[in-house]
Amino acid sequence: MTDTQHDAPDVHAITVDVDGTTERGVVSSRTLLVHWLRDELDRRGPKIGCDTGNCGACTIQWDGLLVKSCMVLAVQADGTAVTTAAALAHPDGPLNDLQSSFREHHALQCGYCTSGMLMTATDLLESGEEITDHSVRRALKGNICRCTGYQGIVNAVRATAGHDIPLPHGKTPDTHGAGLDGGRS
Amino acid sequence: MTTSTTTAATTTATWSGQSVNRTEDDRLLRAQGEFGDDTPISRLAHLFFVRSPYAHARIVSIDVSGAETVDGFLGALTPDEVDELTDKFGELQVAPADAEVDRCLASGGKVRFVGEPVVAVAAVSREAARDAAAAVVVEYDELVPLTSADQAVAADAPVIHEGIGHNVLHHGAWDFGDVDFAFQHAQNLIEVDELVCHRFSATPLECSVVTVDYDAGTDVFDIIGGCAMPQFTMLMMAGALRHPSSRIRIQSRDFGGSFGVKIGMYVPATAVALMARKLRRAVRWTETRSEHHQMGGHSNERTFRNVRLAVEDDGTVLGLSYECLDDIGAYSRYEPLGSVIWAQVANACYQLKHLRVDFTSVYTNKGPTHPVRGYSRLQHMWLVERMMDLAAHHLGFDPVTFRLHNYIQPDQYPYTTVNGCVYDSGDLPASLRQALELIDYDDARRLQAAAVGTGKRIGIGIGSTLDSGTNNFGQARLMNPYLPFGGNTEGGLVRMGVDGTVFATTGGVAFGQGHETTTAQVVADALGLRPEDIHVHRGGDSALSAQTGFSGSYASQFAVTGIGAILNATAKLSAEIRLVAGTVLGASPDEIVLEGGFAKVDGDPERMLPFGDVAGIVHFAPGSLPAEVADEVGLVGRAVYRAPFELPDVEHKTGNLTLTYATQIHACVLEIDEETGLVEVLRYAAVDDCGVPINPMIVQGQVFGATAHGLSAALFEHFGYNADGQLLAANFYDYHAATALDMPTIAYGNVVSPSPFTPTGAKGMGEGGGAPLHAVSAAVQDAIGRTGAILNSHASPEAVLDALAGAGADKVRVL
Ligand code: FES
Ligand code: FES
C-alpha cells in the first residue's frame, strides 16, 4: 500500500527514553523500533542480521524486558524506556565488567552480533538465574554469532559471573597491551 | 638504503607471538563500530531490488509506472537500461562459456534463479523503496527449471545461457601418476557409486550493504561497503561501468563477516553505482537476510561419481579416481576458479601417488556459488577423507591406524604432491594424537561399547584437513590459459606523521580476524614501540595506495602476505628513520637502534632522538638535513610481499599452487538417537598447526569459528531447492545456523610447525571449516558401522535414519 492512498499522513509523534535521554520523534505506523533507533537516533548497538526475529543482533532492553527491536514498532515504544548496548558503559569511562570480559576472552570477532550478545548476557546476569555453561548457552540461543563459535562468549559471561575460566590460548593473566578497561580511561 | 640491514637494527619480538587484547574490541563493545549500514550520509536514497519469483523464465514485460506513483519514488533501473549503460562483467572462463551475459540485472530477457534482481528502484526511504518495488509489475513466461547438475547435463536439457549453447561451464581432465597401473596392481579396490557434498554457506551476520555516491564534478564513484577483494571488485565494476578504475574508490570500515562470500559484491554494487549516477545522489542498498540466502553466495555443491580408491593389503593407499559434477548455480561470477582451486590440496593429508579427476562445472537454476570458507578445497578433502574412512571400515583397519599410516609423515616435508604443490611443514601424527587425547579416545570407545542396545549409538570420527594459504593466481590459467594472472602479492603501507605518530594500512580488510591488532604487533616490534602506539587504519580504502591487484582477505593469506607486506613496509620506514637519526646524531644508519619511541646510537645512550624529533626535522626543518637525505626521505614505507611462485605448467596442470599448508585435525564423539536420527555432539576437539602464530588467541578464535561453521553445515545447514527451483531455506527459520545451545564445548590443541617459506614462519589459517564435515561424517559412519554408508556431507536426522536403515550400503563395493 502506498502513502498516497491515505487521506491523512500516517505519522505519530513519540517520546521515548533512550539510554537515559528523552528522545522525540515522528514515525509512521510501520516504522520498526530498530530502524528508528538506528536511522533517526544513530544508535549503533541494535543491528539487523535477519528479517525474522531469529538472529538477536537487534536486541535491546525495553521497559526492563529483553526484546528484539526488529519485532517492535516504534509507535509501541511511545512513553517507554529503551536501553541499547551504547549505555552499558559510560562513553568516557572504562568498559563494564561484561564488556571487559568479552575482550579478555576473545568473545567477539567481527563484532556484529556483539551488542545483542551483551544485552542478552546482561539480562541473564541480572536475572539471578544460576550461571552454568548450559544456562548461558540456553539464554543465548536467540542470538546468532557466525564468527566465534560461541565459546569465547560463553566463557566471557561465565567469567563475569565469577566462574574460574581459563584465559584464551597463549594468554597469561598479566597480558601485555591495554588492560581490562579497554585502554580508554 | 637497502632493507637488508634492518634485521640487526630491529628489536627482538616482544609483541608478535603474544595473545594481546584486540584493539578493535573497544569500539565494537561500545557499539561505536561503523558497519555498512551505520555510515551516516545526508540525502541518502535507498535502493530495493525487484527479484524474480521464478527459477527460469522469460521476461515478457516490465511495467514500472506503478512505482512512479509512490510517494518518495526517485527512479528505476531496468534490464534494458543496464544493457545500454554497461558491458558485461569480465568473465574468467574460456570460450564458449565466456559468452555468458552476466550483468547486475537479469539480462538476455531471462531470469535464471529465484531471487535474481530484475528491476532496481530507489526512493527517499527504505519503506518507500519497498513500496515502489512492490508496485513494479513484471510478466514472466515460465521455462523448465534445472534444479540438479544431472538435469543440466542431460542431452535434451534446456539451455540456461543461450549464448553458450549448453550448460557446461568448464570441463577439466586431471591425471597425475599412473592411476590405471595403481588400480591394476592394488590388492584392494574400494568403489563408491556416488557421494554428494551439499550446498550451504557462511551466511555472515551482516548481510551485504553497499553505499555509492557519485561526484559529477570529478566523475568519481565513492563506494562504501564490506569488500573482501577491493581491486578485483574495482576492476570488474570499471569494465562493466565503462568507467576508469582510477575513478572508482572503494572503502570499508567495520565489516560484519564475509568468509569469502562478499567477493561477489561487485554485481549488486554496479546497480547501486548506476542508480547513484542517474539520481546524482548517494544511494544505499541494504541486503535482507532472504536476499542474502538467495544470491549472497553458496558453497560448492558437488556430486562425485565412480569414485575408486586403490589400497594395498597393508593399508597403503595408492591412488584415487573420480568424476565430479559441480553445480555452480546460475552464474559463474568469481566461481569458475573453484573448478581448479581444489587442486591446491590434491593429496589432502595423504601420501597419494596417483590421482585422476574428471571435473565438470555446470550451470543450474539455483543461486550462484561464491568462495565460502574452505572454498573448493573442503569438498575435495571431504571426499578423500570419506574414502579413507570407508576404506578403513570395509577393509577392517582401525580408522586411526589407517590415517596414521597414510598421512604425510613429519620427516617428509617439504612434501611434493602428485600435482607439484609443495606442502611446507606439519606434524599430522602429533596433531592426531593430541586430538585423540582431548576427546579421551579410549574412554570414548568404552562409552561406545556401553551404549550398545540402549537405543543410542555412539560414533567417533576424525577429520583431517588443510588450510592452503596464499594461492598462486597463476592457477587460474589451468582453467583459462589466456588469463593474465600469475603469483600473488599483498601490499602494506607504514608511515610516520608530522609528530612522529606511526600509521599502518594493510591491503586487505578484516571481517573479524583482528588485522588491526596483529598489524600493530609486528609494526611495534619492528619499530621498538608498543602496539597501542600504532594507528592501524580500520577497513580498507583503495585511495590509500596500500593495495595491490590481489589485495584482500581470502585464501587464508593475511598472516603471510599481509604481514609480509607490512614487515617490508616497516623496514623501509625504519631505514628512513635511521638514516635521518644517523645524520643528525653523527652516526651511520647501521648503528641506530629503534627503541621505546627513540632512535638511539647503539651503545651510546646519550645520543638519541625521539621519533617526534625525527618527524619534526623531516616535515618542518628539512633545511637542516643534507640534500641527499632530505630528498630521499618521505617517512613513508610502502611495500609489497610477493609470494615466491612460478607459473604452473598449464599443459600438465602441475605447479606449486599455494605457499602454506596449515593443518587441522578434528576429532568428535557423537551420539545418535536411533529413533529420531538426531545427532548430539558429546565431545569435540580441534587441533591446529598454523606454524608460528602472531597472536595465538586470535588463531584459537578462528579455529572455534571455523569449527562452528563446519559443525553447523554438517548437522543443520542446507540450501535445498524444490523441483520448481524455490529455495527452501530463505531465512534463519529454515536455514538453521548453529546457536550456542547447539554447539559443544570445543577442546582446543595446537602444534607448531614453522613454515620454512614465510617471513615469520606463520601460515595462513582459519578455513578449517571442512574438518567438522569430515569428522561428523566419519563419526556417524562409525556409529552405524557397515550397515549403511554415509555418502552425503549433510547429516540431517532423515539421512541418519536412512543410513541406519541401510541406505548407501549397496553403493559401496570392495573389489
Ligand atoms: S534483526 Fe532482529 S532478530 Fe535479527
Ligand atoms: S562476532 Fe561476528 S557475528 Fe559474532
CSV table of C-alpha atoms and ligand atoms in Angstrom, one decimal, chain A residues 107-114 117 144-150 153, chain B residues 22 28 35 203-206 255-257 259 511-512, ligand 2:
chain,number,residue,atom,x,y,z
A,107,ALA,CA,34.2,-13.2,22.7
A,108,LEU,CA,34.0,-11.2,19.5
A,109,GLN,CA,35.4,-11.2,16.1
A,110,CYS,CA,33.6,-9.1,13.5
A,111,GLY,CA,31.6,-7.5,16.4
A,112,TYR,CA,28.3,-7.5,14.5
A,113,CYS,CA,26.5,-9.8,17.0
A,114,THR,CA,28.2,-8.3,20.0
A,117,MET,CA,25.0,-10.7,22.9
A,144,ILE,CA,23.3,-15.9,16.3
A,145,CYS,CA,27.1,-15.4,16.0
A,146,ARG,CA,28.7,-16.5,12.8
A,147,CYS,CA,32.3,-15.8,13.9
A,148,THR,CA,33.2,-17.1,17.3
A,149,GLY,CA,31.7,-20.5,17.6
A,150,TYR,CA,30.2,-19.0,20.9
A,153,ILE,CA,31.1,-15.6,24.6
B,22,ARG,CA,42.4,-6.7,20.3
B,28,LEU,CA,32.8,-2.7,19.0
B,35,PHE,CA,29.3,-1.2,9.7
B,203,THR,CA,25.9,-16.5,6.0
B,204,PRO,CA,27.8,-13.7,7.7
B,205,LEU,CA,25.6,-12.0,10.3
B,206,GLU,CA,25.9,-8.7,8.5
B,255,PHE,CA,32.8,-5.5,8.3
B,256,GLY,CA,30.4,-8.0,9.8
B,257,GLY,CA,31.8,-11.1,8.3
B,259,PHE,CA,34.1,-15.8,5.0
B,511,PHE,CA,36.0,-9.0,8.8
B,512,GLY,CA,36.7,-10.2,12.3
C,2,FES,S1,31.5,-11.7,16.2
C,2,FES,FE1,30.8,-11.8,14.1
C,2,FES,S2,28.8,-12.4,14.3
C,2,FES,FE2,29.5,-12.6,16.3
